[in-house]
Structures are given as structure tokens and as C-alpha cells.
Amino acid sequence: MWAVFKKELKSYFLSPIGYVAIGLFLLVFSLFFYLTTISIRAVDLGNLYFNTARYGLLVIVPIITMRMFAEERKNGTEQLLLTSPKSITGIVFGKFFAAVALIAMTLVISLIYYVILCFFQAPNIVPTLVMILGFLLLSMAAISLGMFASSITENQVIAAIITIVFLVVPWFLPNLGEAFTIIDLMSSYQKFPAGLISVKEVVNLLSFAAVFILITIIIMQRRKSVK
Amino acid sequence: MPEGTPLYTELTVREFVNYMADLKSVKAKEKKQAVERVISETGLKNVENKLIRNLSRGYKQRVSLAGALVGNPDVIILDEPTVGLDPKQITEIRSLIKNLGKNHTVILSSHILSEVSQICERVIIINNGKIVAIDTPENLESKTEEKDIIIVTVEDPKNNMDNLKNTISEIQEVKLLKDNEDGTKQYQITSSSGVDLRKKLFETLPKQEIVILELKKNESTLEDAFIKLINNTTEQNENVEPEKDKEILKKEKEEKKQAKKQEKLSKKQAKKEQKEKNKKGGEK
């Protein structure tokens, strides 16, 4: 897992993707920082993280996950991975955590906004860290979804579209019925922005991630045995 | 080493080989040395810090080979390693493979048969998923030679070649292959089997006032052997198999039935024995 993780993380920064993703992410952050705090003179970062999670992840996650397996399959480098003695589980987790690490880096940079607010009135640091933790869990769930989309196709664009559709469609499902709220990832990011850790939300996000990681592992395992 | 050399083109050669070493779980202590050895073995030393994307096809092929070699595997499987290379690169890769053959078992799949006869020690010809022949290339070549055929190019102003059959009794057939513009002619001479006529021809032809310009045995190549073997098997399949198949299928079915019967019988017996044992146990 470690070898794949290292190489994947390096690959993000050898191609423009890593820089583009972080740059776009920070752009969205800054935009909402202005809208949710500066313009209304609030010292609460909750809205910042909530809105960035809602709209930022929609753009960033497909960018960093679409190439994961689709590119390898298209270039044939998948063969190198599948024929190596490393386990599929290790490979999938290596790739997964490389993407998570990329988002974690951005989140560390996002502490800038906390520092800026400190010039006016320092918000409590603990709730901010909780928001960031929740954000990380949320992006793990979204990344697992994107990874799954990438593993079922060799076309990166299709992988990206599948991810976006899966992320956007649940927004409108609650209008059809209350039961659909569970599918919406954002419904599990309601208490975090207030600085609260809710067991329900944590379990929701982690199990969501686990399910899609598992499906990805199964798909790759199948590809290995079929080949 | 897969066909089409799939590589991570955004990495440098050294990074790629390092990654492959990691993937193959080469121990951290031996890794540096292993990577170094493979890079020098495949002649990549002068491009080790270049991006794979910018390398020529021959070098990419070598990088792929280096990736396959790192970790010192016992068996190396190469799928068409010289496809799409220029002649110089081909000879380089070939000599590399030959060197590898000293320490590893190399399995090479290729459609270029001249290459196979040059490099390989043993050849397996597979047709439609069935093994047609396993042998050394030399044996395969000599096996398919049916008759001793000699090709001569001569200068023959008096047309004495036509009478050659009468002077040498072993000759079965003299066939004119080519009538060249400079007055020379190329003939194909077939002798009765097992006789090498070259010496005799060399002695007798000058007496007939025929000048020999070229005299050679028609050597069959691996390609001829391949075509012959493949043709033979497909013909056999077409002619014989349908009937045989039915027979074989019938036999197989019967055998299976019998096997099942026997299994049932043996199971019954086993049950009986167990029952008896149980009974005996109960009685005791």
C-alpha cells in the first residue's frame, strides 16, 4: 500500500492535476470566505466549510479521482499493478489515501482563514478542527465514490461525470421523499459545521466510504481473475 | 513484460524502476543495488533521469524490460519484445535477451520467426490453442526437409543441363527456376532422398562445359517448418476430427457413465460397510 500511496501522491504533483485541484479548492474556499464571513462580518467558519464542502467537493473530487483506475486501464499500466505481488486491497487503499492526502493538504492550508479571522476576533480553535475533521470524512466518502466510478470505466470523462451525477442527484431526492435524505452525503455534514461530532454522521460517512472502497476492491479483484 | 510497453510516462526511468521494485516487494536494503544493476544491465544508465515520456521507442522497450527484471525473477515472460523497433535497436534488444537467458528462464512470444531461431533454444508452436510441436529450432527445420534439393546457378552456353539427368543417376528432377538476363540460369535439382549431390555436381558439371557460379543446399527455415506444421494440423483437423470427435465423445460419455456407476457403487459399498460396522458396534 505504501509504495502505491507514495507513487500516486507524487504523480498528482508531476502532472498539473494536483496543483489545479488545490488551486481550485482554495479559490472556492476564498470565495465562500468572503461571502460567509467578511461580507456579513461574522466570525464563524461553519458556513465556510459547509458551502465549500457542498460546492467545492463537487468540482475537486472528480478531478482527482477520475484518473485513478481509468488512466491505468487505458494505458495498460493496470497490468503492471495486477501482476505485481501486491494485494488488490493494498493498491486500492494506496490510491484512496493518496487522494485523501491531497485534500488533507488543502485543509491544512485552509487554516489560513482561521488565522485571518484571528486578527479580528479569534474563534474557538476546537470547533474549527472538528469542522475540518468532518470535512475530511466527507471527502473520504466522496473520494471512494469517485474511485468506484473510475474503476468501472476506462474513460476518464465518463468517470468524472458519473461522480458528479452521484454527488448532485441526491440533493434533489429529499423532495421526492424524506427517506432519500440518507443518500445525500451533505445530510451527514450538518452537525460538523456547528463544531459538534455526531456519532450518526461519523458512522454514516465512514460506512459510505467503506461500501464504495469494498465495491472497488471487488471490481479490481474480478479484473485480476478474469485477466 | 507486456506487449505495447505500458509505462508511467510522467515518471523518470529511475523512478519507474524504483516503483516497480517497490511493487515487487524488493527489500529496502537491496533495493538501491537491485535498481542500479537492472539499469546498467539494460543500458539505461545515460537516460536514467529523463522522463519516460521523452524516450524513443527502443528505450521505452528497455525501460519496460528493466521493470520486468527488477526483483530478479526466475522466469521472464516477454511478449513481442522487438515489435516496432529499428534494426539497430532490434539487435540490441536481442543480444540483451540472449544475455538474460544465461541466468533466467526467458519465455518469448513472437511472430518473427527468424528472431526465434536466432535467440531461442526451444520452440513451442501453438495453433488454435493446441501445441503443435515442441523442439529445438534446428530440429524443427531439419524435420520439415523432405527431399534433398540443391539450387545451382550456372553458365551453360551449350544447354548441357538438360542431359544432366542421364549422366548422374541419382537425380530425380532438374527444374529451371530463373533465366537471368546475363545468360546465367538457376536450376533446382532434386535428388533421391538421403543423397547429397553437391560434391558430384561440382565434379561433373565442369566436364560438361558448364560453369558453376553458385551451388547451395536449399535450407528450410523455421518459417517453412511453421507453415508446414500449421497446415498439417489444420488439414488433419478438417479431415479427421468430425468423425473422430463423435467417436471420442461417445467414448467419453460411456466412460463418464461407467465412472459414475462405479462411484455410486463404491459409495453404496462404503455405506454398507459403515452400517455393518455400526451394527457390529451395537452388537458389541
JSON list of N, CA, C and O in Angstrom, two decimals, chain A residues 18-40:
[
{"chain": "A", "resi": 18, "resn": "GLY", "atom": "N", "xyz": [-2.68, 17.88, -9.50]},
{"chain": "A", "resi": 18, "resn": "GLY", "atom": "CA", "xyz": [-2.57, 18.19, -8.08]},
{"chain": "A", "resi": 18, "resn": "GLY", "atom": "C", "xyz": [-2.67, 19.69, -7.85]},
{"chain": "A", "resi": 18, "resn": "GLY", "atom": "O", "xyz": [-3.43, 20.15, -6.99]},
{"chain": "A", "resi": 19, "resn": "TYR", "atom": "N", "xyz": [-1.93, 20.47, -8.65]},
{"chain": "A", "resi": 19, "resn": "TYR", "atom": "CA", "xyz": [-1.93, 21.92, -8.48]},
{"chain": "A", "resi": 19, "resn": "TYR", "atom": "C", "xyz": [-3.29, 22.52, -8.83]},
{"chain": "A", "resi": 19, "resn": "TYR", "atom": "O", "xyz": [-3.80, 23.39, -8.14]},
{"chain": "A", "resi": 20, "resn": "VAL", "atom": "N", "xyz": [-3.87, 22.01, -9.93]},
{"chain": "A", "resi": 20, "resn": "VAL", "atom": "CA", "xyz": [-5.18, 22.51, -10.35]},
{"chain": "A", "resi": 20, "resn": "VAL", "atom": "C", "xyz": [-6.21, 22.25, -9.26]},
{"chain": "A", "resi": 20, "resn": "VAL", "atom": "O", "xyz": [-6.98, 23.15, -8.89]},
{"chain": "A", "resi": 21, "resn": "ALA", "atom": "N", "xyz": [-6.19, 21.03, -8.72]},
{"chain": "A", "resi": 21, "resn": "ALA", "atom": "CA", "xyz": [-7.18, 20.67, -7.70]},
{"chain": "A", "resi": 21, "resn": "ALA", "atom": "C", "xyz": [-7.04, 21.57, -6.47]},
{"chain": "A", "resi": 21, "resn": "ALA", "atom": "O", "xyz": [-8.01, 22.16, -6.00]},
{"chain": "A", "resi": 22, "resn": "ILE", "atom": "N", "xyz": [-5.80, 21.70, -5.98]},
{"chain": "A", "resi": 22, "resn": "ILE", "atom": "CA", "xyz": [-5.59, 22.52, -4.79]},
{"chain": "A", "resi": 22, "resn": "ILE", "atom": "C", "xyz": [-5.95, 23.98, -5.07]},
{"chain": "A", "resi": 22, "resn": "ILE", "atom": "O", "xyz": [-6.62, 24.64, -4.27]},
{"chain": "A", "resi": 23, "resn": "GLY", "atom": "N", "xyz": [-5.53, 24.46, -6.22]},
{"chain": "A", "resi": 23, "resn": "GLY", "atom": "CA", "xyz": [-5.81, 25.85, -6.59]},
{"chain": "A", "resi": 23, "resn": "GLY", "atom": "C", "xyz": [-7.30, 26.13, -6.66]},
{"chain": "A", "resi": 23, "resn": "GLY", "atom": "O", "xyz": [-7.81, 27.08, -6.05]},
{"chain": "A", "resi": 24, "resn": "LEU", "atom": "N", "xyz": [-8.03, 25.25, -7.35]},
{"chain": "A", "resi": 24, "resn": "LEU", "atom": "CA", "xyz": [-9.48, 25.43, -7.47]},
{"chain": "A", "resi": 24, "resn": "LEU", "atom": "C", "xyz": [-10.14, 25.38, -6.11]},
{"chain": "A", "resi": 24, "resn": "LEU", "atom": "O", "xyz": [-11.02, 26.18, -5.79]},
{"chain": "A", "resi": 25, "resn": "PHE", "atom": "N", "xyz": [-9.67, 24.44, -5.32]},
{"chain": "A", "resi": 25, "resn": "PHE", "atom": "CA", "xyz": [-10.23, 24.26, -3.98]},
{"chain": "A", "resi": 25, "resn": "PHE", "atom": "C", "xyz": [-10.08, 25.55, -3.16]},
{"chain": "A", "resi": 25, "resn": "PHE", "atom": "O", "xyz": [-11.03, 26.03, -2.54]},
{"chain": "A", "resi": 26, "resn": "LEU", "atom": "N", "xyz": [-8.87, 26.10, -3.20]},
{"chain": "A", "resi": 26, "resn": "LEU", "atom": "CA", "xyz": [-8.62, 27.31, -2.43]},
{"chain": "A", "resi": 26, "resn": "LEU", "atom": "C", "xyz": [-9.41, 28.49, -2.99]},
{"chain": "A", "resi": 26, "resn": "LEU", "atom": "O", "xyz": [-9.83, 29.38, -2.25]},
{"chain": "A", "resi": 27, "resn": "LEU", "atom": "N", "xyz": [-9.64, 28.47, -4.30]},
{"chain": "A", "resi": 27, "resn": "LEU", "atom": "CA", "xyz": [-10.45, 29.52, -4.92]},
{"chain": "A", "resi": 27, "resn": "LEU", "atom": "C", "xyz": [-11.87, 29.49, -4.35]},
{"chain": "A", "resi": 27, "resn": "LEU", "atom": "O", "xyz": [-12.42, 30.52, -3.93]},
{"chain": "A", "resi": 28, "resn": "VAL", "atom": "N", "xyz": [-12.43, 28.27, -4.32]},
{"chain": "A", "resi": 28, "resn": "VAL", "atom": "CA", "xyz": [-13.78, 28.12, -3.78]},
{"chain": "A", "resi": 28, "resn": "VAL", "atom": "C", "xyz": [-13.80, 28.54, -2.31]},
{"chain": "A", "resi": 28, "resn": "VAL", "atom": "O", "xyz": [-14.70, 29.26, -1.85]},
{"chain": "A", "resi": 29, "resn": "PHE", "atom": "N", "xyz": [-12.77, 28.10, -1.56]},
{"chain": "A", "resi": 29, "resn": "PHE", "atom": "CA", "xyz": [-12.66, 28.47, -0.16]},
{"chain": "A", "resi": 29, "resn": "PHE", "atom": "C", "xyz": [-12.69, 29.99, 0.02]},
{"chain": "A", "resi": 29, "resn": "PHE", "atom": "O", "xyz": [-13.44, 30.54, 0.82]},
{"chain": "A", "resi": 30, "resn": "SER", "atom": "N", "xyz": [-11.83, 30.65, -0.78]},
{"chain": "A", "resi": 30, "resn": "SER", "atom": "CA", "xyz": [-11.71, 32.11, -0.64]},
{"chain": "A", "resi": 30, "resn": "SER", "atom": "C", "xyz": [-13.02, 32.81, -0.97]},
{"chain": "A", "resi": 30, "resn": "SER", "atom": "O", "xyz": [-13.43, 33.76, -0.30]},
{"chain": "A", "resi": 31, "resn": "LEU", "atom": "N", "xyz": [-13.67, 32.29, -2.02]},
{"chain": "A", "resi": 31, "resn": "LEU", "atom": "CA", "xyz": [-14.94, 32.87, -2.44]},
{"chain": "A", "resi": 31, "resn": "LEU", "atom": "C", "xyz": [-15.94, 32.84, -1.28]},
{"chain": "A", "resi": 31, "resn": "LEU", "atom": "O", "xyz": [-16.56, 33.84, -0.92]},
{"chain": "A", "resi": 32, "resn": "PHE", "atom": "N", "xyz": [-16.07, 31.62, -0.69]},
{"chain": "A", "resi": 32, "resn": "PHE", "atom": "CA", "xyz": [-17.04, 31.49, 0.39]},
{"chain": "A", "resi": 32, "resn": "PHE", "atom": "C", "xyz": [-16.57, 32.18, 1.67]},
{"chain": "A", "resi": 32, "resn": "PHE", "atom": "O", "xyz": [-17.38, 32.56, 2.50]},
{"chain": "A", "resi": 33, "resn": "PHE", "atom": "N", "xyz": [-15.26, 32.31, 1.80]},
{"chain": "A", "resi": 33, "resn": "PHE", "atom": "CA", "xyz": [-14.75, 33.04, 2.96]},
{"chain": "A", "resi": 33, "resn": "PHE", "atom": "C", "xyz": [-15.23, 34.49, 2.91]},
{"chain": "A", "resi": 33, "resn": "PHE", "atom": "O", "xyz": [-15.67, 35.06, 3.90]},
{"chain": "A", "resi": 34, "resn": "TYR", "atom": "N", "xyz": [-15.19, 35.04, 1.71]},
{"chain": "A", "resi": 34, "resn": "TYR", "atom": "CA", "xyz": [-15.69, 36.41, 1.55]},
{"chain": "A", "resi": 34, "resn": "TYR", "atom": "C", "xyz": [-17.20, 36.46, 1.78]},
{"chain": "A", "resi": 34, "resn": "TYR", "atom": "O", "xyz": [-17.70, 37.30, 2.52]},
{"chain": "A", "resi": 35, "resn": "LEU", "atom": "N", "xyz": [-17.91, 35.54, 1.13]},
{"chain": "A", "resi": 35, "resn": "LEU", "atom": "CA", "xyz": [-19.37, 35.57, 1.18]},
{"chain": "A", "resi": 35, "resn": "LEU", "atom": "C", "xyz": [-19.92, 35.29, 2.58]},
{"chain": "A", "resi": 35, "resn": "LEU", "atom": "O", "xyz": [-20.91, 35.90, 3.00]},
{"chain": "A", "resi": 36, "resn": "THR", "atom": "N", "xyz": [-19.32, 34.31, 3.26]},
{"chain": "A", "resi": 36, "resn": "THR", "atom": "CA", "xyz": [-19.93, 33.87, 4.52]},
{"chain": "A", "resi": 36, "resn": "THR", "atom": "C", "xyz": [-19.36, 34.56, 5.75]},
{"chain": "A", "resi": 36, "resn": "THR", "atom": "O", "xyz": [-19.97, 34.50, 6.82]},
{"chain": "A", "resi": 37, "resn": "THR", "atom": "N", "xyz": [-18.20, 35.16, 5.66]},
{"chain": "A", "resi": 37, "resn": "THR", "atom": "CA", "xyz": [-17.68, 35.81, 6.86]},
{"chain": "A", "resi": 37, "resn": "THR", "atom": "C", "xyz": [-17.40, 37.30, 6.65]},
{"chain": "A", "resi": 37, "resn": "THR", "atom": "O", "xyz": [-17.98, 38.14, 7.32]},
{"chain": "A", "resi": 38, "resn": "ILE", "atom": "N", "xyz": [-16.56, 37.62, 5.68]},
{"chain": "A", "resi": 38, "resn": "ILE", "atom": "CA", "xyz": [-16.14, 39.02, 5.53]},
{"chain": "A", "resi": 38, "resn": "ILE", "atom": "C", "xyz": [-17.33, 39.92, 5.24]},
{"chain": "A", "resi": 38, "resn": "ILE", "atom": "O", "xyz": [-17.56, 40.93, 5.91]},
{"chain": "A", "resi": 39, "resn": "SER", "atom": "N", "xyz": [-18.15, 39.51, 4.22]},
{"chain": "A", "resi": 39, "resn": "SER", "atom": "CA", "xyz": [-19.20, 40.43, 3.78]},
{"chain": "A", "resi": 39, "resn": "SER", "atom": "C", "xyz": [-20.29, 40.63, 4.83]},
{"chain": "A", "resi": 39, "resn": "SER", "atom": "O", "xyz": [-20.92, 41.67, 4.88]},
{"chain": "A", "resi": 40, "resn": "ILE", "atom": "N", "xyz": [-20.52, 39.61, 5.66]},
{"chain": "A", "resi": 40, "resn": "ILE", "atom": "CA", "xyz": [-21.55, 39.78, 6.69]},
{"chain": "A", "resi": 40, "resn": "ILE", "atom": "C", "xyz": [-20.94, 39.97, 8.08]},
{"chain": "A", "resi": 40, "resn": "ILE", "atom": "O", "xyz": [-21.63, 39.91, 9.10]}
]
